[in-house]
mmCIF file of C-alpha atoms in Angstrom:
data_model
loop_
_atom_site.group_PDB
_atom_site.id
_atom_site.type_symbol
_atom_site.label_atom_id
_atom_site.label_comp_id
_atom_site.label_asym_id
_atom_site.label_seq_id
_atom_site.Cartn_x
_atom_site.Cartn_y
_atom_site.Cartn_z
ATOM 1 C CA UNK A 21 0.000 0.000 0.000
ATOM 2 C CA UNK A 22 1.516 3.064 -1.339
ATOM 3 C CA UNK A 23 -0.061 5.748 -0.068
ATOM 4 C CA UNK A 24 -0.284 6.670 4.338
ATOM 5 C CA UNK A 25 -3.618 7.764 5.393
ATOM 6 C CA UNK A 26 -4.685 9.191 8.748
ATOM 7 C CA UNK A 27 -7.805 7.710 10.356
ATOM 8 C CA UNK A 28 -9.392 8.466 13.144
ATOM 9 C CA UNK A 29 -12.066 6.078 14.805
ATOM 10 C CA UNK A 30 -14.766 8.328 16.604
ATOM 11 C CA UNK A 31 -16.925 6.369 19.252
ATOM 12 C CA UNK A 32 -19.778 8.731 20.472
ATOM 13 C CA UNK A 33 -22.417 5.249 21.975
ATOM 14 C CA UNK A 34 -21.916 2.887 24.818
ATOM 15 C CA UNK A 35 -21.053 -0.123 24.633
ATOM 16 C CA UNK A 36 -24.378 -3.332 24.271
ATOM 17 C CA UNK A 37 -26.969 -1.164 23.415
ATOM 18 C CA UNK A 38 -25.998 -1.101 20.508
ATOM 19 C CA UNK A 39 -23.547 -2.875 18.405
ATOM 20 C CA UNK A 40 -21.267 -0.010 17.061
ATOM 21 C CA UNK A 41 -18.817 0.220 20.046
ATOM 22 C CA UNK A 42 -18.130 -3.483 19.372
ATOM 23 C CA UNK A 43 -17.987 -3.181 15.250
ATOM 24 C CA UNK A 44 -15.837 -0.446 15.819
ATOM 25 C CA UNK A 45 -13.210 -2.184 18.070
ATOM 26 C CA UNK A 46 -13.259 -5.045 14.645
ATOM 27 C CA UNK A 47 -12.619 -2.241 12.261
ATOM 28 C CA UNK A 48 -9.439 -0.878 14.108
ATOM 29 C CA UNK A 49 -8.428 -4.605 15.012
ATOM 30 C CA UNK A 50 -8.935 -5.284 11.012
ATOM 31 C CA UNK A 51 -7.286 -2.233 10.207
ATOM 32 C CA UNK A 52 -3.959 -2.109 12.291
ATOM 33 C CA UNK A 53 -2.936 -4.869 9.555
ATOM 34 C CA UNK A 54 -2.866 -1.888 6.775
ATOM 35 C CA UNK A 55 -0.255 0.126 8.627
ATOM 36 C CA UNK A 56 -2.054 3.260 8.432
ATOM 37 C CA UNK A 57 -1.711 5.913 11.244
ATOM 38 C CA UNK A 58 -4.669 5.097 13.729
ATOM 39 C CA UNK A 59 -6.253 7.192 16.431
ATOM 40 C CA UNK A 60 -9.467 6.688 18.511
ATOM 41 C CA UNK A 61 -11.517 9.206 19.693
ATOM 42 C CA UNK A 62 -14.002 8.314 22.713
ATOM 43 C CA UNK A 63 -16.583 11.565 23.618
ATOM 44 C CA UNK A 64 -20.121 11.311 24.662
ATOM 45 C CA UNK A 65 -21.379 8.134 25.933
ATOM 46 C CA UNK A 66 -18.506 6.400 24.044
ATOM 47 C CA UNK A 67 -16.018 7.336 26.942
ATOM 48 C CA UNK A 68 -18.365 4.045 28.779
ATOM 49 C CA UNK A 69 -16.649 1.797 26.324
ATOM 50 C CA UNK A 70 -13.647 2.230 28.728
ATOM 51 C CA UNK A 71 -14.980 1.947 31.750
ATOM 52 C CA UNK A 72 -12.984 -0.471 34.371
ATOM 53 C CA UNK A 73 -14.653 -3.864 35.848
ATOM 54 C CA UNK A 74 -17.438 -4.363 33.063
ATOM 55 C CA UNK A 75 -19.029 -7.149 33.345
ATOM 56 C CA UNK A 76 -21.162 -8.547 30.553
ATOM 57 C CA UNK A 77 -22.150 -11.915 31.382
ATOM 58 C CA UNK A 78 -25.425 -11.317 32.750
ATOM 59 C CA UNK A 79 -27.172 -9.819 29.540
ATOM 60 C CA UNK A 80 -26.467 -12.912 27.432
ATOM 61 C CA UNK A 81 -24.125 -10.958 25.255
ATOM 62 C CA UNK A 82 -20.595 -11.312 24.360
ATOM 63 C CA UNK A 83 -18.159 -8.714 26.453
ATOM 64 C CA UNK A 84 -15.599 -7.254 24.334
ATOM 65 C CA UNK A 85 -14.149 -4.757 26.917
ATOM 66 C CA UNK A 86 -10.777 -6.623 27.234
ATOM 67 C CA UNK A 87 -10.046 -5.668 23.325
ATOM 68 C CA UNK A 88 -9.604 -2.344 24.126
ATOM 69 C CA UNK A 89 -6.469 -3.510 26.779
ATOM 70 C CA UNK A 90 -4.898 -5.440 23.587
ATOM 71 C CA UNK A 91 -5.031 -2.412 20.961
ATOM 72 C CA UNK A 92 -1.381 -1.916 22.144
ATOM 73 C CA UNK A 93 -0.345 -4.912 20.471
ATOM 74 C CA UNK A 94 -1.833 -4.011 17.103
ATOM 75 C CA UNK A 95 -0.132 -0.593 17.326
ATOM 76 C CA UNK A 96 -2.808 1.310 18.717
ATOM 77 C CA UNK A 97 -1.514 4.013 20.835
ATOM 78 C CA UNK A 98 -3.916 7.093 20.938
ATOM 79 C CA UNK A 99 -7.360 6.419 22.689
ATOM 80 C CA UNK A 100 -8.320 10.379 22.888
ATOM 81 C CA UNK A 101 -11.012 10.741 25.659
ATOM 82 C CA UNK A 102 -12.853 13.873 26.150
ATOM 83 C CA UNK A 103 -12.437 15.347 29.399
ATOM 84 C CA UNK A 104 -15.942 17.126 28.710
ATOM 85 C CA UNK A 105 -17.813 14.399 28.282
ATOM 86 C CA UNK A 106 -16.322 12.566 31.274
ATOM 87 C CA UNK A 107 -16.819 15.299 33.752
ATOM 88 C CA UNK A 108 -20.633 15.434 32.283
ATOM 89 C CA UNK A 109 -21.371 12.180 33.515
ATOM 90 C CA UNK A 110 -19.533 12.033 36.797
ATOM 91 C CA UNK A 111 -16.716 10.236 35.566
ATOM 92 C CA UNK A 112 -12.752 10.771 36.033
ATOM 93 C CA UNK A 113 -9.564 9.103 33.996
ATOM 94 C CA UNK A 114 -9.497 7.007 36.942
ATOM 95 C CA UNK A 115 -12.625 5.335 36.607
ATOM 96 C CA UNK A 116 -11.497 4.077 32.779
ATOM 97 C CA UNK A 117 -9.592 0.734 32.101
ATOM 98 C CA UNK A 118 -5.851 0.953 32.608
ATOM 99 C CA UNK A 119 -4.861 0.983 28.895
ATOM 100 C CA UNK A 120 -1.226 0.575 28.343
ATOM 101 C CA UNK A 121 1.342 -0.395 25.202
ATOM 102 C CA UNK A 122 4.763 -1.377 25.680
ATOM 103 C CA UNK A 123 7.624 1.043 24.167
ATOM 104 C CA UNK A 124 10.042 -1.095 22.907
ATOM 105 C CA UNK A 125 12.726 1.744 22.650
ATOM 106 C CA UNK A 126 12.647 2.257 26.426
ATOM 107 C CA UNK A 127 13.172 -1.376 27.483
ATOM 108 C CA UNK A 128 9.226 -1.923 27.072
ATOM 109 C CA UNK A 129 8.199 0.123 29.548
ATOM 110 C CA UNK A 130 4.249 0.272 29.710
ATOM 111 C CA UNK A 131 3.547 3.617 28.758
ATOM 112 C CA UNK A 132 -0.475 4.692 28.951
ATOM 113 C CA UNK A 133 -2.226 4.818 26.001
ATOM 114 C CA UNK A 134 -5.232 6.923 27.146
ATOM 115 C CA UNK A 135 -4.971 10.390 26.204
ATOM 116 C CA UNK A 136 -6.936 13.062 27.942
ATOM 117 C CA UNK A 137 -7.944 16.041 25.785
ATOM 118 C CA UNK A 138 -10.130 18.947 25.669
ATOM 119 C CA UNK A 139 -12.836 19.561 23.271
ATOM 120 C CA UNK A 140 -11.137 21.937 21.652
ATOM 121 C CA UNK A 141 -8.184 19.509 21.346
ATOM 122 C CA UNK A 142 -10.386 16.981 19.534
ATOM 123 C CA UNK A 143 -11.642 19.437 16.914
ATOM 124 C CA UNK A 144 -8.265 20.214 16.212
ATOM 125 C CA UNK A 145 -7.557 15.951 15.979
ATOM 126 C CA UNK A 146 -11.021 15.965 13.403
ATOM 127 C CA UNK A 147 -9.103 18.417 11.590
ATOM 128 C CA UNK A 148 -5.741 16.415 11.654
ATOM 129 C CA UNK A 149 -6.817 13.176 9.781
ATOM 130 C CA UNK A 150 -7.287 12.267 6.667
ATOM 131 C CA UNK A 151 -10.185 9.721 7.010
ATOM 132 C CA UNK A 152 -13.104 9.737 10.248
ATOM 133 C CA UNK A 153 -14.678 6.734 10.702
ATOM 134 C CA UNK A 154 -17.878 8.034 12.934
ATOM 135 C CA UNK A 155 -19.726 5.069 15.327
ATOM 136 C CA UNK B 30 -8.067 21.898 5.714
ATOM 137 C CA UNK B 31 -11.767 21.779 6.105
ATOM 138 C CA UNK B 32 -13.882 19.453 7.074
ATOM 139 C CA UNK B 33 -17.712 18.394 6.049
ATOM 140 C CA UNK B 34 -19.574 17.587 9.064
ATOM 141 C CA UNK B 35 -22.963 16.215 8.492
ATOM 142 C CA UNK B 36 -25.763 15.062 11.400
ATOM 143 C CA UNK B 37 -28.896 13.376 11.101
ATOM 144 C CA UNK B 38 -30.435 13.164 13.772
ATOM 145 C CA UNK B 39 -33.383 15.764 15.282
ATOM 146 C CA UNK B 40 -31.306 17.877 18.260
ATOM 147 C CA UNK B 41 -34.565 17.593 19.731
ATOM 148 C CA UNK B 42 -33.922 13.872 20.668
ATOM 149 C CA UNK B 43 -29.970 13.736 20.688
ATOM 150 C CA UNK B 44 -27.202 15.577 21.053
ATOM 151 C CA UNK B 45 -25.127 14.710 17.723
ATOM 152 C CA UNK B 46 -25.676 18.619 16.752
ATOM 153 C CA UNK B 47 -24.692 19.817 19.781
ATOM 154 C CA UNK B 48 -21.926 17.592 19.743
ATOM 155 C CA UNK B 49 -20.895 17.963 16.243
ATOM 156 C CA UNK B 50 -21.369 21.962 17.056
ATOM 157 C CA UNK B 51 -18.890 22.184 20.434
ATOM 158 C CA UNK B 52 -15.722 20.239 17.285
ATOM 159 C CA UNK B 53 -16.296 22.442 14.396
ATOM 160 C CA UNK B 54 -13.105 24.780 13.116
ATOM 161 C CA UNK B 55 -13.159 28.112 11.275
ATOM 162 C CA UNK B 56 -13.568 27.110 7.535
ATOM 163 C CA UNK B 57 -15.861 24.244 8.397
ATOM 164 C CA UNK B 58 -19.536 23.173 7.121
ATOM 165 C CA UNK B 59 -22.276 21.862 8.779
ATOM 166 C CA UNK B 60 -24.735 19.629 6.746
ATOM 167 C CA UNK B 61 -28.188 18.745 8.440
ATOM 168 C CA UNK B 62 -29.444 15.945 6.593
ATOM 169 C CA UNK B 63 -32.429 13.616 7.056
ATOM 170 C CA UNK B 64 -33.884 14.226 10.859
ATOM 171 C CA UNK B 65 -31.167 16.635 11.651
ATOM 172 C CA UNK B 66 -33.272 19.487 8.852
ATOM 173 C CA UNK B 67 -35.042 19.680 11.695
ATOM 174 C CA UNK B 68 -33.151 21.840 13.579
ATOM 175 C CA UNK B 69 -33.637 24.435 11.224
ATOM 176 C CA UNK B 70 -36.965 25.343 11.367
ATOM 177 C CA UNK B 71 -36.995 28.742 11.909
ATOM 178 C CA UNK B 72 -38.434 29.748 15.720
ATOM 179 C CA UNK B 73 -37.182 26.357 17.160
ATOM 180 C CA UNK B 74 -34.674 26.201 20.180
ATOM 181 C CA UNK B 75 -31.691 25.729 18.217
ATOM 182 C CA UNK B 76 -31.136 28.243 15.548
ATOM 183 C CA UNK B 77 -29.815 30.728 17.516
ATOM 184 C CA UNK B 78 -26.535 27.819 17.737
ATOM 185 C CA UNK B 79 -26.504 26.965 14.452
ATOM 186 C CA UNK B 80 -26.252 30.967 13.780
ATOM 187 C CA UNK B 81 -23.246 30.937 16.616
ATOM 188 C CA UNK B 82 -22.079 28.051 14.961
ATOM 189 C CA UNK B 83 -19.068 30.359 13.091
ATOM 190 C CA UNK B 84 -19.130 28.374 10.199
ATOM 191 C CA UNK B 85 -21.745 27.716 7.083
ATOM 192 C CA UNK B 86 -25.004 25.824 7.756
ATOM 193 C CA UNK B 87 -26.602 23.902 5.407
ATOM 194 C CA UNK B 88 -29.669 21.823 4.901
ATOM 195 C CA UNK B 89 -30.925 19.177 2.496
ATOM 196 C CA UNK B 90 -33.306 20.664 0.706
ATOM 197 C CA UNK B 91 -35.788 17.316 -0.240
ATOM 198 C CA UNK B 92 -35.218 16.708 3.461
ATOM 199 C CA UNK B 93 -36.589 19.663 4.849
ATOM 200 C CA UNK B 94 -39.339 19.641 1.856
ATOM 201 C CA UNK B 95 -40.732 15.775 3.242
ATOM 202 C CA UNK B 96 -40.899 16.762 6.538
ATOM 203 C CA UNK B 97 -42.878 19.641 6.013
ATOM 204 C CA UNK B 98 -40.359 22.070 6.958
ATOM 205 C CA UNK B 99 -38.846 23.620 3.652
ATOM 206 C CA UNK B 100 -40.759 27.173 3.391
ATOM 207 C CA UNK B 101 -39.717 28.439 7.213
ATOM 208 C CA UNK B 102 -35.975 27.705 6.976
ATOM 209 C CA UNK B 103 -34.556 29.798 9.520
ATOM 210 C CA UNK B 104 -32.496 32.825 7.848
ATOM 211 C CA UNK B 105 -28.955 31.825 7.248
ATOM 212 C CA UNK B 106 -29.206 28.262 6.771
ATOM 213 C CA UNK B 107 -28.470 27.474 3.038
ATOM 214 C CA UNK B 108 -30.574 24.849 0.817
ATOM 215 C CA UNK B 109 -28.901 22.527 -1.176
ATOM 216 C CA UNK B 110 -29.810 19.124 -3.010
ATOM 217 C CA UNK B 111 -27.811 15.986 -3.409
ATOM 218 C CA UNK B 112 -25.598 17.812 -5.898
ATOM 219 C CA UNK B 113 -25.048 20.337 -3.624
ATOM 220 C CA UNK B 114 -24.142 18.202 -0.182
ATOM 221 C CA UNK B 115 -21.530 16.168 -3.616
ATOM 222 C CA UNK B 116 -19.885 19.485 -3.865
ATOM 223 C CA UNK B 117 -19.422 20.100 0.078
ATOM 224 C CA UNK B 118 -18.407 16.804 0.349
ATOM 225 C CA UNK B 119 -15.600 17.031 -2.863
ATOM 226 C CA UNK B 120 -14.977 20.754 -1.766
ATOM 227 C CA UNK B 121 -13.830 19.480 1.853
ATOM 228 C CA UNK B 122 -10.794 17.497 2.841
ATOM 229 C CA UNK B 123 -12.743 15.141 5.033
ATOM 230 C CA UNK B 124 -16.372 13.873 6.012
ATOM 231 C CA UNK B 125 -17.360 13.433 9.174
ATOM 232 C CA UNK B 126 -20.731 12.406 10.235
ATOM 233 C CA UNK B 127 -22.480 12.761 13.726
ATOM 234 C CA UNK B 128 -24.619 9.829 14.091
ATOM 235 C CA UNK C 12 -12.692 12.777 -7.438
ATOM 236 C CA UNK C 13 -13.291 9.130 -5.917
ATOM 237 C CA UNK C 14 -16.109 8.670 -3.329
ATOM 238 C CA UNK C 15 -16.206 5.526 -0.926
ATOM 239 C CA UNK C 16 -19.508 5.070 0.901
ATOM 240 C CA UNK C 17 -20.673 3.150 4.381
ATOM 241 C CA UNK C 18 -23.885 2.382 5.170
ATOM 242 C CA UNK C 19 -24.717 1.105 8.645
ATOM 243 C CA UNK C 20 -28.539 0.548 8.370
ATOM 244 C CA UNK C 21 -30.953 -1.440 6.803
ATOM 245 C CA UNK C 22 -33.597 -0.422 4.132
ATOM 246 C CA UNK C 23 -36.291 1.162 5.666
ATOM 247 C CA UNK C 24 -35.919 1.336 8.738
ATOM 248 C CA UNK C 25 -33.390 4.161 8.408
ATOM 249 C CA UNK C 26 -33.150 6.913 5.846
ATOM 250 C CA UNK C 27 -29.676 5.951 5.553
ATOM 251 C CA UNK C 28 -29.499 3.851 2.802
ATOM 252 C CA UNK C 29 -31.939 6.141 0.844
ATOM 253 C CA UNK C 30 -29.683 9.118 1.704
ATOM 254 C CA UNK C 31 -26.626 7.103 0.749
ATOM 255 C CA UNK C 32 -27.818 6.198 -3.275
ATOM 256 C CA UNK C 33 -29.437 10.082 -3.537
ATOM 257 C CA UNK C 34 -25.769 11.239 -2.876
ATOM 258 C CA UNK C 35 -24.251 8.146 -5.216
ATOM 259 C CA UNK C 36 -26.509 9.440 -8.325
ATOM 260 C CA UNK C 37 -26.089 12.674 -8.083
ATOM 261 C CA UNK C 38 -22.222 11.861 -7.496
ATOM 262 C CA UNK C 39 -22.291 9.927 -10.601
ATOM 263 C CA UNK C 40 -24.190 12.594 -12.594
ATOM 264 C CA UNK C 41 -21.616 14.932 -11.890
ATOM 265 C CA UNK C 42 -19.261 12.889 -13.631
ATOM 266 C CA UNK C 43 -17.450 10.896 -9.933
ATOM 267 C CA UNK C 44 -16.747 7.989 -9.269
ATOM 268 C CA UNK C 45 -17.846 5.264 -6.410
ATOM 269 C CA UNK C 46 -15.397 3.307 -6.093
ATOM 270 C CA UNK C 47 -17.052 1.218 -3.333
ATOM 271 C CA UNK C 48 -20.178 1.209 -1.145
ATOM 272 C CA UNK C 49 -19.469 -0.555 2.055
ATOM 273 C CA UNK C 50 -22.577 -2.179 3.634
ATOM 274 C CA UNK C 51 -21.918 -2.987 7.429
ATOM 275 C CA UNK C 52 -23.643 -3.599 10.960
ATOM 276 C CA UNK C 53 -27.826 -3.963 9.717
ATOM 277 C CA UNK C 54 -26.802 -2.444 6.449
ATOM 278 C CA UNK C 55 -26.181 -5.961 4.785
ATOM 279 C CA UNK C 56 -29.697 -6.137 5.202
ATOM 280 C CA UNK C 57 -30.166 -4.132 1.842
ATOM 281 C CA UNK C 58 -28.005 -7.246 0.109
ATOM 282 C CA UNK C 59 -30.481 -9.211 -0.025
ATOM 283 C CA UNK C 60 -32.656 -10.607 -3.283
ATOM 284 C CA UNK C 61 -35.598 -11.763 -1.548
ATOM 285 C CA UNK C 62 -37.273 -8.461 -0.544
ATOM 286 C CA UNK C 63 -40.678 -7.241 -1.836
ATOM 287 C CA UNK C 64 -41.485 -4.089 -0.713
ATOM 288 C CA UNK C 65 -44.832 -2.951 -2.156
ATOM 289 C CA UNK C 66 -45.003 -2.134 -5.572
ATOM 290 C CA UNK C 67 -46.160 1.910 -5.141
ATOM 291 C CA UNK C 68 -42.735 2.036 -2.641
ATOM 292 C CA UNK C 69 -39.010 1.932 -4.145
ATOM 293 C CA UNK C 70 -37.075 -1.478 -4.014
ATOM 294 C CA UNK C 71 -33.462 -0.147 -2.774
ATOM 295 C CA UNK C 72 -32.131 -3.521 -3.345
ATOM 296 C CA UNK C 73 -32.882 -3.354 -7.092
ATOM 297 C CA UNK C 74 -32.039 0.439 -6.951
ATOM 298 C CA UNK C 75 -28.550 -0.413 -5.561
ATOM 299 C CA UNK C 76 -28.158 -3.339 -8.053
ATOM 300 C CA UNK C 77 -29.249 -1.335 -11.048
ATOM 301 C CA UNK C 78 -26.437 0.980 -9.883
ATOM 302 C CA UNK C 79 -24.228 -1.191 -9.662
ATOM 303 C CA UNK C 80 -24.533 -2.963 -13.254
ATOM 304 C CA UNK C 81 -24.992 0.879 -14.766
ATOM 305 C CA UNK C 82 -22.021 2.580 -13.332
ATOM 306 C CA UNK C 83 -19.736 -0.695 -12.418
ATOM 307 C CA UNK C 84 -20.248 0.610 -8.621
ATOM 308 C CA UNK C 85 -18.186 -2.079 -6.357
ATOM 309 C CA UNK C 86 -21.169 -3.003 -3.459
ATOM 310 C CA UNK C 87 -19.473 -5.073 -0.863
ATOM 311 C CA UNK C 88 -21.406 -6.713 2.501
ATOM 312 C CA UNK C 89 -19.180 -7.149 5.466
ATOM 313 C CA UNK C 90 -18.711 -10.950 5.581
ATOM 314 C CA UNK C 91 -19.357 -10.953 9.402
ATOM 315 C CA UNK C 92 -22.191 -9.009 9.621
ATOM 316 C CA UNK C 93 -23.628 -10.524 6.892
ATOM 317 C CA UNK C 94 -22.835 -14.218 8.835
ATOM 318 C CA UNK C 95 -24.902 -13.079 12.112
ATOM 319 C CA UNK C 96 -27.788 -11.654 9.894
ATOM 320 C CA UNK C 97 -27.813 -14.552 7.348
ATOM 321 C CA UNK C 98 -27.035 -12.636 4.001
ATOM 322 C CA UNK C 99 -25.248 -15.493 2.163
ATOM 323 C CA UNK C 100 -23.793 -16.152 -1.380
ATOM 324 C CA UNK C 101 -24.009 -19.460 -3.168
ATOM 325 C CA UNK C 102 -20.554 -20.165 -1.781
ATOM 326 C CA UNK C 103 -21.240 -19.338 1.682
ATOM 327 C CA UNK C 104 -24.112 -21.172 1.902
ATOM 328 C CA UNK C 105 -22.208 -23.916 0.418
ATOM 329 C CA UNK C 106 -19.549 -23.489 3.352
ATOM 330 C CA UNK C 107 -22.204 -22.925 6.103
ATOM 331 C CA UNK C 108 -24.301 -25.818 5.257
ATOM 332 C CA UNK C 109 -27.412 -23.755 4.915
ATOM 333 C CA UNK C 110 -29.650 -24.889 2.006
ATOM 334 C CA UNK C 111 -29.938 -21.636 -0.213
ATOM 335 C CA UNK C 112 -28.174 -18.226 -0.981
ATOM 336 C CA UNK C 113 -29.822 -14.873 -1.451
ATOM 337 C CA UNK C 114 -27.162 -12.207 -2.130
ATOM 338 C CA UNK C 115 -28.581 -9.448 -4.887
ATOM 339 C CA UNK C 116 -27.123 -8.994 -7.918
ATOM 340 C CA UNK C 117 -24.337 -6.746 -8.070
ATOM 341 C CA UNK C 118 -23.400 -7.329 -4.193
ATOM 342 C CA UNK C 119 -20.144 -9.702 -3.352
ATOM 343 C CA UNK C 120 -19.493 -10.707 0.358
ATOM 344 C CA UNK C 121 -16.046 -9.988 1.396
ATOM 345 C CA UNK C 122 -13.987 -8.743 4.964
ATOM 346 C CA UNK C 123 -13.645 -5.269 6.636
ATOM 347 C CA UNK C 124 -10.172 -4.861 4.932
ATOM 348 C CA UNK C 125 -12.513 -4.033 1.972
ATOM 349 C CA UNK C 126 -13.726 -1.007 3.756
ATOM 350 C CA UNK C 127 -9.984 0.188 5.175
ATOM 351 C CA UNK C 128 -9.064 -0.116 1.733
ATOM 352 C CA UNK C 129 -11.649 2.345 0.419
ATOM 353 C CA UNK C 130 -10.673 4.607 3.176
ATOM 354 C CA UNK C 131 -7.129 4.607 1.567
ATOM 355 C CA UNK C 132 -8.245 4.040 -2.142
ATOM 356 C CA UNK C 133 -10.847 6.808 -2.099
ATOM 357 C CA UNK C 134 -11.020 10.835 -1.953
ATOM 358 C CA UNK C 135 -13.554 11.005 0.465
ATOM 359 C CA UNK C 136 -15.121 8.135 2.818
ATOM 360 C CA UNK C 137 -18.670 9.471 3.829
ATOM 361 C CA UNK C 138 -20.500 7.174 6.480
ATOM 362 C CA UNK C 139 -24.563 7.038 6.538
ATOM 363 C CA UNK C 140 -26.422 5.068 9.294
ATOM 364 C CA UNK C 141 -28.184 5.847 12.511
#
């Protein structure tokens, strides 16, 4: 593949509602294999698809919320959560999954891959990639 | 380089205009397509944003005319057709859709 | 300039897939190309042959296949979507042991690399669904 594209993954649902926090997850699992630059995006209720201790197994459906710990080992190193949309619905950095990927240039040390921003900081990420892939 | 944002759903039941509203940049367009024409009906509660919005508003145009909608267009808001929301979408770098 | 479309919903339900082929013809009027229109999530559901919407309604499926055969639009169903929701081709059904196949003319059943792809291949990606 010749040409290097910028895409950028925005999650805006939760998670089991609906199905798009789960398709998306595929898409950027599918996609890490094209070696494009990848960044996700979580604001609105898409900052639930990282909350800590989910726990599916009583709705009958399949829980997915381990994927997001493995996206380091695709390559996936920006998770962009809004700070806004956090702080509207009582919730902190803290009360996300730790999310880490290993730097191999700094004897692998686990570096975090969730990036706090501002909303102003993610319009100017919108405006920074070349493809958005909205969920 | 600017970016098409397009939302479709009535701001009177979601928030993907708000949202999409709070990440625009200068040079931007906003699109309301399919429920999201809604919003600009002139008198309703968010016109005054979309006029804030510091960037151009459009609506589609056979949108706005099936729901009833197409002769009060609230002043500022630009109709377009199919053709039209093919232009924004070849004149901007990117797409990005509020859903 | 080359246009890559998604479409998350099914027909009728959702405007989206109605939205989606307004903004492919008049694309394709103004002299465009789509290089792809990705169906995924409930939008396989417009892949299929066996619909019969009521004759005073439009058929999308027939709309999207007409497209298709006029224009040489590429209309891809994501294969795992398509799995859950049972939109098959004769080969799947072949594979799955199920006893017929009723992917629409025009439509082929392949992965999500199809849609990354457009993403890279095409000018613009525009995503329609709910």
């Amino acid at each position: 593949m010749s040409e290097m594209k910028k895409f950028l993954y925005l999650n805006r649902k939760a998670p089991y509602g609906t199905i798009y926090a789960l398709e998306s997850l595929e898409v950027v699992l599918i996609g890490a294999a094209f070696e494009q630059e990848v960044s996700l995006a979580f604001l609105d209720d898409g900052v639930f698809q990282l909350m800590n201790n989910q726990d599916a197994s009583g709705t009958g459906m399949k829980g997915f919320s381990k994927t997001y710990r493995a996206l380091g080992d695709y390559e996936v190193r920006k998770l962009y959560v809004e700070t806004e949309s956090l702080a509207l619905r009582g919730l902190a950095v803290d009360d996300l999954m730790p999310i880490t990927w290993e730097d191999e240039d700094e004897d692998y040390a686990e570096k975090p891959s969730i990036i706090p921003v501002s909303k102003a900081e993610l319009a100017e990420l919108i405006a920074g990639h070349d493809v958005v892939l909205s969920f | 380089m600017s970016t098409l944002h397009t939302v479709n759903k009535s701001p009177y039941e979601r928030n993907a205009l708000k949202s999409c509203l709070d990440h625009v940049s200068s040079g931007d367009t906003v699109l309301l397509i399919e429920d999201g024409v809604l919003a600009a009906r002139k008198g309703g509660a968010f016109v005054s944003a979309l006029r804030d919005a510091g960037c151009l508003v459009c609506a589609l145009g056979p949108d706005l005319s099936a729901r009833g909608v197409a002769a009060d267009v609230a002043e500022g808001i630009h109709v377009i057709d199919y053709g039209g929301f093919v232009d924004l979408a070849a004149a901007a770098k990117r797409v990005c859709a509020w859903l | 300039m080359r246009f890559a479309l998604q479409i998350n919903e099914g027909p009728y339900t959702h405007q989206a897939s109605d939205t989606a082929y307004q903004f492919a013809k008049a694309a394709l009027a103004r002299g465009h190309e789509i290089f792809r229109v990705f169906f995924y999530h409930d939008g396989v559901n417009n892949g299929t042959r066996y619909t019969v919407p009521p004759q005073d309604d439009r058929n999308l499926q027939k709309l999207w296949s007409d497209l298709a055969e006029q224009h040489n639009v590429d209309l891809v169903v994501c294969i795992a979507a398509a799995q859950r929701r049972g939109i098959l081709d004769a080969n799947e059904a072949k594979r799955q042991g199920k006893d017929g196949d009723n992917i629409a003319p025009g439509f082929r059943i392949s992965g999500l690399g199809q849609l990354i792809e457009a993403g890279i291949q095409a000018d613009r990606l525009i995503v329609f669904g709910d």
